[in-house]
CSV table of C-alpha atoms and ligand atoms in Angstrom, one decimal:
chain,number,residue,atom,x,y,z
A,145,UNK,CA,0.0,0.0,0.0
A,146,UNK,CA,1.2,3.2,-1.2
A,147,UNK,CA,1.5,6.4,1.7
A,148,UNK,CA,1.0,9.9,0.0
A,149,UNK,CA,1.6,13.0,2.2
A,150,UNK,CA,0.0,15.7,0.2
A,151,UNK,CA,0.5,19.2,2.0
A,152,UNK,CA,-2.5,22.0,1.7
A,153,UNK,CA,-5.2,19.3,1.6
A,154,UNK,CA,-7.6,21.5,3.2
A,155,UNK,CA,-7.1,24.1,0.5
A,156,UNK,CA,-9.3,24.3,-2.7
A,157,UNK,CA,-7.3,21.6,-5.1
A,158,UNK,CA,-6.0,19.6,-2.0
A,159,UNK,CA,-9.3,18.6,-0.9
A,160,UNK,CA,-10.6,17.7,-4.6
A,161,UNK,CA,-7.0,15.9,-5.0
A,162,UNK,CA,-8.1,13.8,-1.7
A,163,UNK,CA,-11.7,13.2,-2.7
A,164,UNK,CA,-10.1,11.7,-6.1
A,165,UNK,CA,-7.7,10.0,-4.7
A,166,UNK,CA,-10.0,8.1,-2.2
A,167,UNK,CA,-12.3,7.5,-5.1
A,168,UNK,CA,-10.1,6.3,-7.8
A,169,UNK,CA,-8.1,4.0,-5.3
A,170,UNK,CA,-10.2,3.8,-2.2
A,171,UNK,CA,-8.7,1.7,0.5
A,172,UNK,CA,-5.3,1.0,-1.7
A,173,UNK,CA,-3.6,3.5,-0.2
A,174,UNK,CA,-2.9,5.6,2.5
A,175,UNK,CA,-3.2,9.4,2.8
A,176,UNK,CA,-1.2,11.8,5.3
A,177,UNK,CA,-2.7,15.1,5.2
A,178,UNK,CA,-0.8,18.3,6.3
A,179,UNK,CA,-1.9,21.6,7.0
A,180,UNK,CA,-1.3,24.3,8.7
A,181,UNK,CA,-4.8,25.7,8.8
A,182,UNK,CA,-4.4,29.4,7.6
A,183,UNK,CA,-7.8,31.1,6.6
A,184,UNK,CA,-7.3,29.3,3.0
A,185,UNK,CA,-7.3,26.2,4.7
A,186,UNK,CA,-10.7,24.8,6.5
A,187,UNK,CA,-11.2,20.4,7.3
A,188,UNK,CA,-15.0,20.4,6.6
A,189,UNK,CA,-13.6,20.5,2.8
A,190,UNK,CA,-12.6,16.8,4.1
A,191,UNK,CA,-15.5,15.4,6.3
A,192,UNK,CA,-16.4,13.1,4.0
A,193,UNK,CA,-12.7,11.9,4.3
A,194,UNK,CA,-12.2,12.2,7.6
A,195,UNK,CA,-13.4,8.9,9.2
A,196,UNK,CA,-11.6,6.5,7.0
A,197,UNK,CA,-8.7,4.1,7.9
A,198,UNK,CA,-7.0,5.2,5.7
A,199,UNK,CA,-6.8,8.9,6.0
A,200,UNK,CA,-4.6,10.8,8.6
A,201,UNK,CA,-4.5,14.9,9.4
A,202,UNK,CA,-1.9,16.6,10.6
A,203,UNK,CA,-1.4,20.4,11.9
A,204,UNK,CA,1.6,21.3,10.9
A,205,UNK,CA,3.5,24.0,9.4
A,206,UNK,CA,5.7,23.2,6.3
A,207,UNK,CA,7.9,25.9,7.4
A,208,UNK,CA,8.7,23.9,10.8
A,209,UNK,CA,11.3,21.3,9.9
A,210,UNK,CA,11.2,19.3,13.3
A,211,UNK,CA,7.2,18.6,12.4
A,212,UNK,CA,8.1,17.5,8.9
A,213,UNK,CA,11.0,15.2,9.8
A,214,UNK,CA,9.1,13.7,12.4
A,215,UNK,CA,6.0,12.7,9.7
A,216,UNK,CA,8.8,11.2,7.8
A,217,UNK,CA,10.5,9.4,10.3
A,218,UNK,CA,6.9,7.8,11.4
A,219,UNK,CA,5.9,7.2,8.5
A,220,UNK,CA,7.2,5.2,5.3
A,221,UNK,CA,6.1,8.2,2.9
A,222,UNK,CA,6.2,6.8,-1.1
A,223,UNK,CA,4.7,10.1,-2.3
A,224,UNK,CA,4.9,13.8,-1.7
A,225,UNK,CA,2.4,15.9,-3.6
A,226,UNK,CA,2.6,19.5,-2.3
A,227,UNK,CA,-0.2,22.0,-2.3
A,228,UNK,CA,0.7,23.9,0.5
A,229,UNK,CA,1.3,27.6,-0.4
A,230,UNK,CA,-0.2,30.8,0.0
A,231,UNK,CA,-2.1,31.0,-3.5
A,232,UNK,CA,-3.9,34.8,-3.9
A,233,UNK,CA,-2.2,37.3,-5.9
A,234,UNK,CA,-4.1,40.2,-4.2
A,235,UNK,CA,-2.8,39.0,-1.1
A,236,UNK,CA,0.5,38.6,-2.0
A,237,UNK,CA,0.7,42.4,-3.4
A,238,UNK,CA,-0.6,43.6,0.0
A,239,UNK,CA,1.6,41.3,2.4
A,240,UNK,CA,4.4,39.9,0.4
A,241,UNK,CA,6.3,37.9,3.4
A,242,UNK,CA,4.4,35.2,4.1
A,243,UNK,CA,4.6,34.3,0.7
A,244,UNK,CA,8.3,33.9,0.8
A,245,UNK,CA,7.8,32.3,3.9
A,246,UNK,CA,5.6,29.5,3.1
A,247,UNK,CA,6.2,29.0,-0.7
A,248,UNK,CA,10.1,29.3,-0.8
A,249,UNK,CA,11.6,28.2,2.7
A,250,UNK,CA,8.1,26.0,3.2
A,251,UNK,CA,9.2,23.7,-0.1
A,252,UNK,CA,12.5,24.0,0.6
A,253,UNK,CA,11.9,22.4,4.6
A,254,UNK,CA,9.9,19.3,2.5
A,255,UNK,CA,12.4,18.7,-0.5
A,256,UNK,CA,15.5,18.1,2.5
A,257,UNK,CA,13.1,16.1,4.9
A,258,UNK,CA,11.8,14.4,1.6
A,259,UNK,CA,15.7,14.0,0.3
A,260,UNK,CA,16.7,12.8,3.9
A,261,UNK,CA,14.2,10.5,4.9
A,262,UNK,CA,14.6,8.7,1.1
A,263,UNK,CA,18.6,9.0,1.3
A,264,UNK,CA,20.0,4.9,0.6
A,265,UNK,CA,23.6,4.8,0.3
A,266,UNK,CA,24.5,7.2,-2.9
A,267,UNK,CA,20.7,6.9,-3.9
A,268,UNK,CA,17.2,7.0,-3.2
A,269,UNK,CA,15.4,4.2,-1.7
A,270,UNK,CA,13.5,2.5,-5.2
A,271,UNK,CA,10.0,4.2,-6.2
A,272,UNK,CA,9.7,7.2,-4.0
A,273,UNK,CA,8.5,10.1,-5.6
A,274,UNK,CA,7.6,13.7,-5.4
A,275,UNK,CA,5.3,16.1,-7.3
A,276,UNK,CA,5.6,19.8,-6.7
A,277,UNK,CA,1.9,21.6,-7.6
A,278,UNK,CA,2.8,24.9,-9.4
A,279,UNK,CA,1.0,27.4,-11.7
A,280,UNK,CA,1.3,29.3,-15.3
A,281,UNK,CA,2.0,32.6,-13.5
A,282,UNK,CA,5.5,31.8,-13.1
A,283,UNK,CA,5.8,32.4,-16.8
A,284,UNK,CA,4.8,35.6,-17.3
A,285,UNK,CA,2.0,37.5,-19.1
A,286,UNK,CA,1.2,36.5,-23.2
A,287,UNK,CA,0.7,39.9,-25.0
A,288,UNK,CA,0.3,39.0,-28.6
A,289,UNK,CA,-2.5,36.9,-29.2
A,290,UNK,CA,-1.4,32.7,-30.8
A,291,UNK,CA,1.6,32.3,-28.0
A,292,UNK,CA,1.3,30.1,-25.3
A,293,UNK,CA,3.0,29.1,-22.2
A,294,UNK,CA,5.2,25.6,-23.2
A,295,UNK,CA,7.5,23.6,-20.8
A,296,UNK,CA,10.6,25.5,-22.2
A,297,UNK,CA,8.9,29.4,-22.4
A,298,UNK,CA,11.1,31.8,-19.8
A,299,UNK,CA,9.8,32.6,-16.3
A,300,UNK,CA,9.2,35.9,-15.7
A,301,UNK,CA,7.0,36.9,-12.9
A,302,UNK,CA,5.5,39.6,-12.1
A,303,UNK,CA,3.7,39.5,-8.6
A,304,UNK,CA,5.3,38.6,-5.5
A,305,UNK,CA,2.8,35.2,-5.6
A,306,UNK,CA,4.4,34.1,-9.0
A,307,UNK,CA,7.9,35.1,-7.6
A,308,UNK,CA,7.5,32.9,-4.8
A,309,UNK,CA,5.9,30.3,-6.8
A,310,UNK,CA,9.1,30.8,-9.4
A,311,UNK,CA,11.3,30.4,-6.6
A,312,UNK,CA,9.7,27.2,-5.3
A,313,UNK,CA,10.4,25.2,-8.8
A,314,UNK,CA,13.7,26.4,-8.7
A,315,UNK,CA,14.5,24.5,-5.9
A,316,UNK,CA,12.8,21.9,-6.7
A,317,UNK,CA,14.8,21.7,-10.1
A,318,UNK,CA,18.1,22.5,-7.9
A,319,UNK,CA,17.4,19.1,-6.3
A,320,UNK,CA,16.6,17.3,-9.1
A,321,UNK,CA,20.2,18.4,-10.8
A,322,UNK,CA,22.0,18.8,-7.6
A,323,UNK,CA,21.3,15.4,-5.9
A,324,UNK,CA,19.2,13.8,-8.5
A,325,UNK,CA,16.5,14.1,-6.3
A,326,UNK,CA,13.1,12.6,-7.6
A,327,UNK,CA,10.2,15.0,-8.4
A,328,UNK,CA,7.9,16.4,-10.8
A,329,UNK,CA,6.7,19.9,-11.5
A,330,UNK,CA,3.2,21.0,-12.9
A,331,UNK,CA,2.5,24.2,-13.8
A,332,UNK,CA,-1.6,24.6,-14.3
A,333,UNK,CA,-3.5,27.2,-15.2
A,334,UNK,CA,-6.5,29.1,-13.7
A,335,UNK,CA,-8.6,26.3,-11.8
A,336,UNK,CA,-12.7,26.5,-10.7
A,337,UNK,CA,-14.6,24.0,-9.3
A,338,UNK,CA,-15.9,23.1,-5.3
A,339,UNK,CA,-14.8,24.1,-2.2
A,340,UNK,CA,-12.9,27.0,-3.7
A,341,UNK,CA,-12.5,29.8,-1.1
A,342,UNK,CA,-14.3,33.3,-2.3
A,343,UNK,CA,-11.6,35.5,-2.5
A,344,UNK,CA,-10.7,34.0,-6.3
A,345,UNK,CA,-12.7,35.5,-9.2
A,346,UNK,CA,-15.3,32.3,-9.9
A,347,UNK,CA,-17.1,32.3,-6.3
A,348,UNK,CA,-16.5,35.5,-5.8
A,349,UNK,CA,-18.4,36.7,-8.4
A,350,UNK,CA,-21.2,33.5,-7.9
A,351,UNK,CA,-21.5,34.7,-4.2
A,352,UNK,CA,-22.1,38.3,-4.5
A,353,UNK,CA,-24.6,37.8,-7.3
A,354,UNK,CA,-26.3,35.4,-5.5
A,355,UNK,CA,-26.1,38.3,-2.8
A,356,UNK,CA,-27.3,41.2,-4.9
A,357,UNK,CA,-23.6,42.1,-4.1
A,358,UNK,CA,-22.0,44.7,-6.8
A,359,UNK,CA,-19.1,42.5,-8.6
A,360,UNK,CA,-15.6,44.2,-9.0
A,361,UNK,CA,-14.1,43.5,-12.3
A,362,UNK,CA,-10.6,45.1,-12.3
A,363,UNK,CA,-9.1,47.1,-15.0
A,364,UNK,CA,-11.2,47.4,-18.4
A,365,UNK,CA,-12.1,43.1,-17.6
A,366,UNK,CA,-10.6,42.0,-20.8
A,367,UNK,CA,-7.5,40.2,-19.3
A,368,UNK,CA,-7.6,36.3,-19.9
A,369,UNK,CA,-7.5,33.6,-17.7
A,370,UNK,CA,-7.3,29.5,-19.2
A,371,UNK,CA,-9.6,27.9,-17.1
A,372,UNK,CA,-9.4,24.7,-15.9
A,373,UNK,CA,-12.3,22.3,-13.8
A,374,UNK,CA,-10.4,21.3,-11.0
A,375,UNK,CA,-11.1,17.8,-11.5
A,376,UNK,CA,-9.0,17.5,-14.6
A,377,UNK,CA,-6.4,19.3,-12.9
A,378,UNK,CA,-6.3,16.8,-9.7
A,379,UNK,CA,-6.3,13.8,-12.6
A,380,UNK,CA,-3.7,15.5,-14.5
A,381,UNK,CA,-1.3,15.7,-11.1
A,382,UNK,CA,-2.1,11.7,-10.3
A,383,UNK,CA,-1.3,10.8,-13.8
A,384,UNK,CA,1.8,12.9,-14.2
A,385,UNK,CA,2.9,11.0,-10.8
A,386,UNK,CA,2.7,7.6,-11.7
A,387,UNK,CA,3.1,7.7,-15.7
A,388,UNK,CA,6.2,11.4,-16.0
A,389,UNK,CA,9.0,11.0,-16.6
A,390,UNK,CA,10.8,11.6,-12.9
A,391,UNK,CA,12.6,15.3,-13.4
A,392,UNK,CA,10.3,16.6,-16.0
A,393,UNK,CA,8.0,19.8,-15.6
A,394,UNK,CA,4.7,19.4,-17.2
A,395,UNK,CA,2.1,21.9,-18.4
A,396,UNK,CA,-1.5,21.2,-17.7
A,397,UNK,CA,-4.3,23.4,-19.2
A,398,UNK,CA,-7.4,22.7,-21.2
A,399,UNK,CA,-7.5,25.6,-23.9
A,400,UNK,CA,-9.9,27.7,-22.5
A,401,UNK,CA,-8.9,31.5,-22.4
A,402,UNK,CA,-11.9,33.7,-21.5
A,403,UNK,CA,-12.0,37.2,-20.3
A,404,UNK,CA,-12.9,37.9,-17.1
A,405,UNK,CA,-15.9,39.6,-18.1
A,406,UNK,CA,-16.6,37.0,-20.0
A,407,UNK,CA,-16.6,35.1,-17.2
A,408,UNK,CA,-18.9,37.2,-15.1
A,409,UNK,CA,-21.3,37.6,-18.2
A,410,UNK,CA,-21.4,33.5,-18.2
A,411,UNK,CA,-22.2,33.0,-14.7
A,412,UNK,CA,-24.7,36.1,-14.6
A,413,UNK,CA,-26.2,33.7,-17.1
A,414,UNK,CA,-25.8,30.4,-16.0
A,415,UNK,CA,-27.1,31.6,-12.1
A,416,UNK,CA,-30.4,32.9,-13.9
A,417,UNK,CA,-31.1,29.8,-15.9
A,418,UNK,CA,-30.8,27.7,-13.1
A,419,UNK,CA,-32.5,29.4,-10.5
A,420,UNK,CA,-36.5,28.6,-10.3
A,421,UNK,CA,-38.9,31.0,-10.8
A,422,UNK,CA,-40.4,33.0,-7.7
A,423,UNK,CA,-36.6,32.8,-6.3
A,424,UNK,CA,-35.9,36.0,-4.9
A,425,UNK,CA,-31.8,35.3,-5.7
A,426,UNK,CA,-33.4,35.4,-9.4
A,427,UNK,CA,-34.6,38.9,-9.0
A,428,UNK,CA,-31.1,40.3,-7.8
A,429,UNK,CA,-29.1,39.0,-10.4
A,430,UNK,CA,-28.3,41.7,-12.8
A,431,UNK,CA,-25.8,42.8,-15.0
A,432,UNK,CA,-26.1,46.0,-13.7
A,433,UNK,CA,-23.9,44.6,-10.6
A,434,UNK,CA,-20.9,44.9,-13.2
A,435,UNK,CA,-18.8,46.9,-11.2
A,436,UNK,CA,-15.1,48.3,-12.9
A,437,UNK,CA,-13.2,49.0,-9.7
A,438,UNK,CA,-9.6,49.7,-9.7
A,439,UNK,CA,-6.6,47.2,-11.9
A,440,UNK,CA,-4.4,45.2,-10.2
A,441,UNK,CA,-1.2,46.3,-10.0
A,442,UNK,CA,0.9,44.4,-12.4
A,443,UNK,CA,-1.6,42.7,-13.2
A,444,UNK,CA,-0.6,39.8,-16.1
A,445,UNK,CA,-3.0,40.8,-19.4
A,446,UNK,CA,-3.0,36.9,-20.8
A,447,UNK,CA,-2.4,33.4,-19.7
A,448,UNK,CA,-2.7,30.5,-22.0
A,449,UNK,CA,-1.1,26.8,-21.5
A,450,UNK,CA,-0.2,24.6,-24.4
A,451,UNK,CA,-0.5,21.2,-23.0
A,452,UNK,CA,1.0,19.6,-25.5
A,453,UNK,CA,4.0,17.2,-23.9
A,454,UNK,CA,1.3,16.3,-21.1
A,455,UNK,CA,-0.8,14.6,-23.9
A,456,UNK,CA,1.4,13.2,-25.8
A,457,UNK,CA,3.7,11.7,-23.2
A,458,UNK,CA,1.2,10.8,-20.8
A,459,UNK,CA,-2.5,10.6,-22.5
A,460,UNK,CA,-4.2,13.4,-20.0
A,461,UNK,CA,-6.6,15.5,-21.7
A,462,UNK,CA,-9.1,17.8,-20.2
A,463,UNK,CA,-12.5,16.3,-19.8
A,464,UNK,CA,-14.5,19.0,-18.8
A,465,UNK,CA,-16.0,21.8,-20.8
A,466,UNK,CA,-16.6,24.6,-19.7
A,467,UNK,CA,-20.2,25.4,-19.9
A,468,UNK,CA,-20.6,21.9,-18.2
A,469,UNK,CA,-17.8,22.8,-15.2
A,470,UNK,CA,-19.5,26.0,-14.8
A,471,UNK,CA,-23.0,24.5,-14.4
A,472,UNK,CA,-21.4,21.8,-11.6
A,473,UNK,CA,-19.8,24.3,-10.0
A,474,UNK,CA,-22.7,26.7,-9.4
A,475,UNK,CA,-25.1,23.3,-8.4
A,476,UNK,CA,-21.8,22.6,-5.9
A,477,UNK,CA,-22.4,26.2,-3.9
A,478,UNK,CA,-26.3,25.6,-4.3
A,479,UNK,CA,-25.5,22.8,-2.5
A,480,UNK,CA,-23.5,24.0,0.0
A,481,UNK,CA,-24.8,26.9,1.1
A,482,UNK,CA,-24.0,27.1,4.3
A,483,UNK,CA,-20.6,25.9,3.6
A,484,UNK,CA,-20.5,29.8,2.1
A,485,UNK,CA,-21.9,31.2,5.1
A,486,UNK,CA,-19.2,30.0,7.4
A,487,UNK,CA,-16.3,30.5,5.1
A,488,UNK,CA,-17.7,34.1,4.4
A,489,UNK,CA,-18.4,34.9,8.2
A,490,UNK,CA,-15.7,36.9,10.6
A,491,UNK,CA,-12.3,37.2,8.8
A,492,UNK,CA,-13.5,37.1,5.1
A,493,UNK,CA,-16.0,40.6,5.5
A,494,UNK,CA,-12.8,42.2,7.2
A,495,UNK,CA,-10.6,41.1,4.1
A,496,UNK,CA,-13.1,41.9,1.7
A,497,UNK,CA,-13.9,45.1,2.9
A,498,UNK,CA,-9.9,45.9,3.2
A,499,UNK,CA,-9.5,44.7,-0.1
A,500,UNK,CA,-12.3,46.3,-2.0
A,501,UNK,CA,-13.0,49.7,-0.2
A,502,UNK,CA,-9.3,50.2,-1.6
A,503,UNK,CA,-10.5,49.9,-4.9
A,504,UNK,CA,-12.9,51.9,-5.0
A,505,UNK,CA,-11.3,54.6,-3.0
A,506,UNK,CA,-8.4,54.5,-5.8
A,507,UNK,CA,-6.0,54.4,-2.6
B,261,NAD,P1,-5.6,27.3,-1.3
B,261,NAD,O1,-5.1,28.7,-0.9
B,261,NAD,O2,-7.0,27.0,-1.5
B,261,NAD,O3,-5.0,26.2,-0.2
B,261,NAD,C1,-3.7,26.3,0.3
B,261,NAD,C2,-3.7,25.3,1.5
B,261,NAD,O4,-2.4,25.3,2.0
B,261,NAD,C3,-4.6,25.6,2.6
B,261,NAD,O5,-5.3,24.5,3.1
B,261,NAD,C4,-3.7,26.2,3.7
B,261,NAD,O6,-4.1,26.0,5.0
B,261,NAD,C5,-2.4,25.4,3.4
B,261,NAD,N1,-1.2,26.1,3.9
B,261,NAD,C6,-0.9,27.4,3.6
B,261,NAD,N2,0.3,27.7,4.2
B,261,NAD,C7,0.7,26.5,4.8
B,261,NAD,C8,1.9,26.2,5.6
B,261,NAD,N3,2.8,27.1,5.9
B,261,NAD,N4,2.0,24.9,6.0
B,261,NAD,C9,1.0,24.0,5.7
B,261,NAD,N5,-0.1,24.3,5.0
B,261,NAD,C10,-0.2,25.5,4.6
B,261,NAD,O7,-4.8,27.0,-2.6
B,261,NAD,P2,-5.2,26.2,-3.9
B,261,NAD,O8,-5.9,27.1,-4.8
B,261,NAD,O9,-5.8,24.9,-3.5
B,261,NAD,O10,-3.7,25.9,-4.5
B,261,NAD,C11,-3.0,24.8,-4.2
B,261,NAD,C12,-1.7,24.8,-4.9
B,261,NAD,O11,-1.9,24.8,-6.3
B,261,NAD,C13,-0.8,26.0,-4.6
B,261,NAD,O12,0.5,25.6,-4.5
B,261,NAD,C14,-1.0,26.9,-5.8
B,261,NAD,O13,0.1,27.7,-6.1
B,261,NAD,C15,-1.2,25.9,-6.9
B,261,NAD,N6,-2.1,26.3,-8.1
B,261,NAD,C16,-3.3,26.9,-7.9
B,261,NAD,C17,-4.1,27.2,-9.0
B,261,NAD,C18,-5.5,27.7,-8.8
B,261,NAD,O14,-6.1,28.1,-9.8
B,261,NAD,N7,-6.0,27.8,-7.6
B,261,NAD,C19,-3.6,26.9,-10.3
B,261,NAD,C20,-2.3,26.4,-10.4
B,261,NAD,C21,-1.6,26.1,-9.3
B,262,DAU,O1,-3.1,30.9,-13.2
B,262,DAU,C1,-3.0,30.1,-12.1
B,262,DAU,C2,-3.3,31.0,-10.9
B,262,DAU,O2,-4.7,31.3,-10.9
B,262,DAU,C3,-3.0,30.3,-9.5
B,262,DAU,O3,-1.6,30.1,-9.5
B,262,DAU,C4,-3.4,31.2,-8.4
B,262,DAU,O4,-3.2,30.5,-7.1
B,262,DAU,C5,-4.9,31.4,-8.5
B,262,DAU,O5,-5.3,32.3,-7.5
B,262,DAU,C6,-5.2,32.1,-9.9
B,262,DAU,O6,-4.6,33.4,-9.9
B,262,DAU,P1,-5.4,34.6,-10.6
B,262,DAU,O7,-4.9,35.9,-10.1
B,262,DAU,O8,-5.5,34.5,-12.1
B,262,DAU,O9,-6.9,34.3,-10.1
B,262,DAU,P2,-8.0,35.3,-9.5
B,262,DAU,O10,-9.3,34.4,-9.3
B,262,DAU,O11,-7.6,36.0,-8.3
B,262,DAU,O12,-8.3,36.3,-10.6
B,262,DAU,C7,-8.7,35.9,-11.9
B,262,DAU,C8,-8.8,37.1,-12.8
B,262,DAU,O13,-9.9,37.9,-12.4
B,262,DAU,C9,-7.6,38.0,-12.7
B,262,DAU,O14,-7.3,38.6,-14.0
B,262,DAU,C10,-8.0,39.1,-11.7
B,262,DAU,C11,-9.5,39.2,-12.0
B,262,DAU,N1,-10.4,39.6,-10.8
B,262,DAU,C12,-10.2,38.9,-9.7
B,262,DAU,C13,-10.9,39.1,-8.6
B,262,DAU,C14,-10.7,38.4,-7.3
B,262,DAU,C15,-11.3,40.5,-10.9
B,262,DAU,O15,-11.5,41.2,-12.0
B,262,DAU,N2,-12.1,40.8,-9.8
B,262,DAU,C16,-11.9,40.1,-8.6
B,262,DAU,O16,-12.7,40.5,-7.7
């Protein structure tokens, strides 16, 4: 039986990564959750998880190496898939530290426990492997319209998020050509799908229409995002661990570049056509909510991913379009309601109103 320890599996794609996981392989292996907790980071993502056998949590810090060494020394880890990071640009333009912090010196603290704990005489003990989770933003922003992001394209980041993020695969590669360490790198594009926390555009914009809420669209709303449903994404990561080749970086994307106001225009539409008559959400819902608030700073104009080696060298190709991914994911917060209310309770109305009086202010 294999043991994963996948970091940030309370986050957004750490708790769909478990749920697939658990699904596709069910009680053949074993999964060691850690997470620190932060306010990205919340276990009723997992309860559906949380009672099995085979699933462990931990609250720990990436950044504290005596907590990581001691999960590897308890434990015979075979993977490492690593979520853990702080992952919102705005964030990281406001408060830039914690970003270094938990992206650089956090991966760095799990590649050397990772390296130790797997050291065998000049090698590696046979069949352990690692998978860093990383984004397109570490590439830079596409301005003329047919170029895409391949496995060889330049970084060049631009935020202080992407710069950590940057930094992160560089260490990662440093091991894999320093001490031939075994790991993987994925660079994905713009995810959406359940359980993702409201501060990212998608349920941002879903909550406050739902809300009757005005939704900020910064700049003039015509920069592009390749969205992705998360579910591909986490099958992407699986497959890239068991079928890559061990020191390649692979590129996962599905094609899809919309503007953001395309975006808000789709889910103005979707939320109409699937809310019943004589729903008083239906009523609010109104393009006149379209709110242009302040840009960004630095804010990338295009991403797009060619996934190209990932298909041919592995077979993954997205599965989900995006008029379908859109639909599940609005039927998802439907659902879950209340799951909104808490994450959107205390903390979240002090951030937002931080982050969007701002805005508005032109501060
Ligand atoms: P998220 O913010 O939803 O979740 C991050 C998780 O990491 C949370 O559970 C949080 O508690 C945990 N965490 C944060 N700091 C920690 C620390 N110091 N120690 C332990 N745990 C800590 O993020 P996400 O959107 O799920 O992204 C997961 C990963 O995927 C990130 O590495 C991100 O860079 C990458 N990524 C995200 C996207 C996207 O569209 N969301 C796209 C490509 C890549
Ligand atoms: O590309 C992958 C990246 O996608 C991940 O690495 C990041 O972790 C993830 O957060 C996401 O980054 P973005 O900055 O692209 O996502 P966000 O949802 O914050 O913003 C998407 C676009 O929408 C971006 O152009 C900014 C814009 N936007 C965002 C918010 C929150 C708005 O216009 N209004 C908003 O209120």
């Amino acid at each position: 039986m294999k043991t994963y320890l996948v970091t940030g599996g309370a986050g957004f794609i750490g708790a769909n990564y478990i749920h697939y996981m658990f699904q596709k392989y069910n009680d053949s292996i074993r999964i060691i959750n850690v997470d620190a907790l932060t306010y990205a980071g919340n276990l009723e993502n997992l309860k559906d998880v949380e009672k099995r056998r085979n699933y462990t949590f931990i609250k720990a810090d990436i950044c504290d190496r005596e907590a990581i060494s001691k999960i590897f020394e308890e434990n015979d880890i075979d993977r490492v898939v690593h979520f853990a990071a702080e992952s919102h640009v705005d964030r990281s333009i406001r408060s830039p530290e914690i970003f270094v912090k938990t992206n650089v010196l956090g991966t760095l603290i799990l590649l050397d426990c990772a390296k130790n704990a797997w050291t065998e005489g000049e090698g590696y003990v046979q069949g352990k492997k690692f998978l860093h989770v990383s984004t397109d933003e570490v590439y830079g922003s596409l301005e003329r319209a047919g170029e895409y992001f391949y496995e060889t394209t330049p970084y060049d980041p631009h935020s202080p998020y992407s710069a950590s993020k940057a930094s992160s695969d560089m260490l990662v590669k440093s091991y894999i050509d320093t001490y031939k360490f075994p790991a993987n790198i994925t660079n994905c594009s713009n995810n959406y799908g359940p359980y993702q926390f409201p501060e990212k555009l998608i349920p941002l914009i879903i909550h406050n229409a739902l809300l009757g809420k005005k939704l900020p669209v910064y700049g003039d709303g015509k920069n592009v995002r390749d969205w992705l449903y998360v579910r591909d994404h986490v099958k992407a990561i699986d497959m890239v661990q068991e079928l890559g080749s061990l020191g390649q970086t692979y590129n996962i994307g599905g094609h899809n570049e919309k503007q953001n106001i395309e975006i808000v225009h789709i889910i103005l539409d979707t939320l109409k056509d699937m809310l019943p008559e004589g729903d008083p959400r239906k009523e609010r819902i109104s393009e006149e909510l379209i709110t242009y608030v302040e840009d960004r700073k630095g804010h990338d104009r295009r991403y797009a991913i060619a996934p190209d080696k990932i298909k041919s060298e592995i077979g993954w190709v997205p599965e989900t379009m995006f008029a379908d991914g859109i639909r599940k994911t609005i039927a998802w917060y439907f659902e879950n309601a209340e799951w909104m209310d808490r994450v959107t309770s205390k903390d979240y109305q002090k951030y937002y109103e931080e982050m969007y009086q701002f805005r508005e202010d032109g501060e």
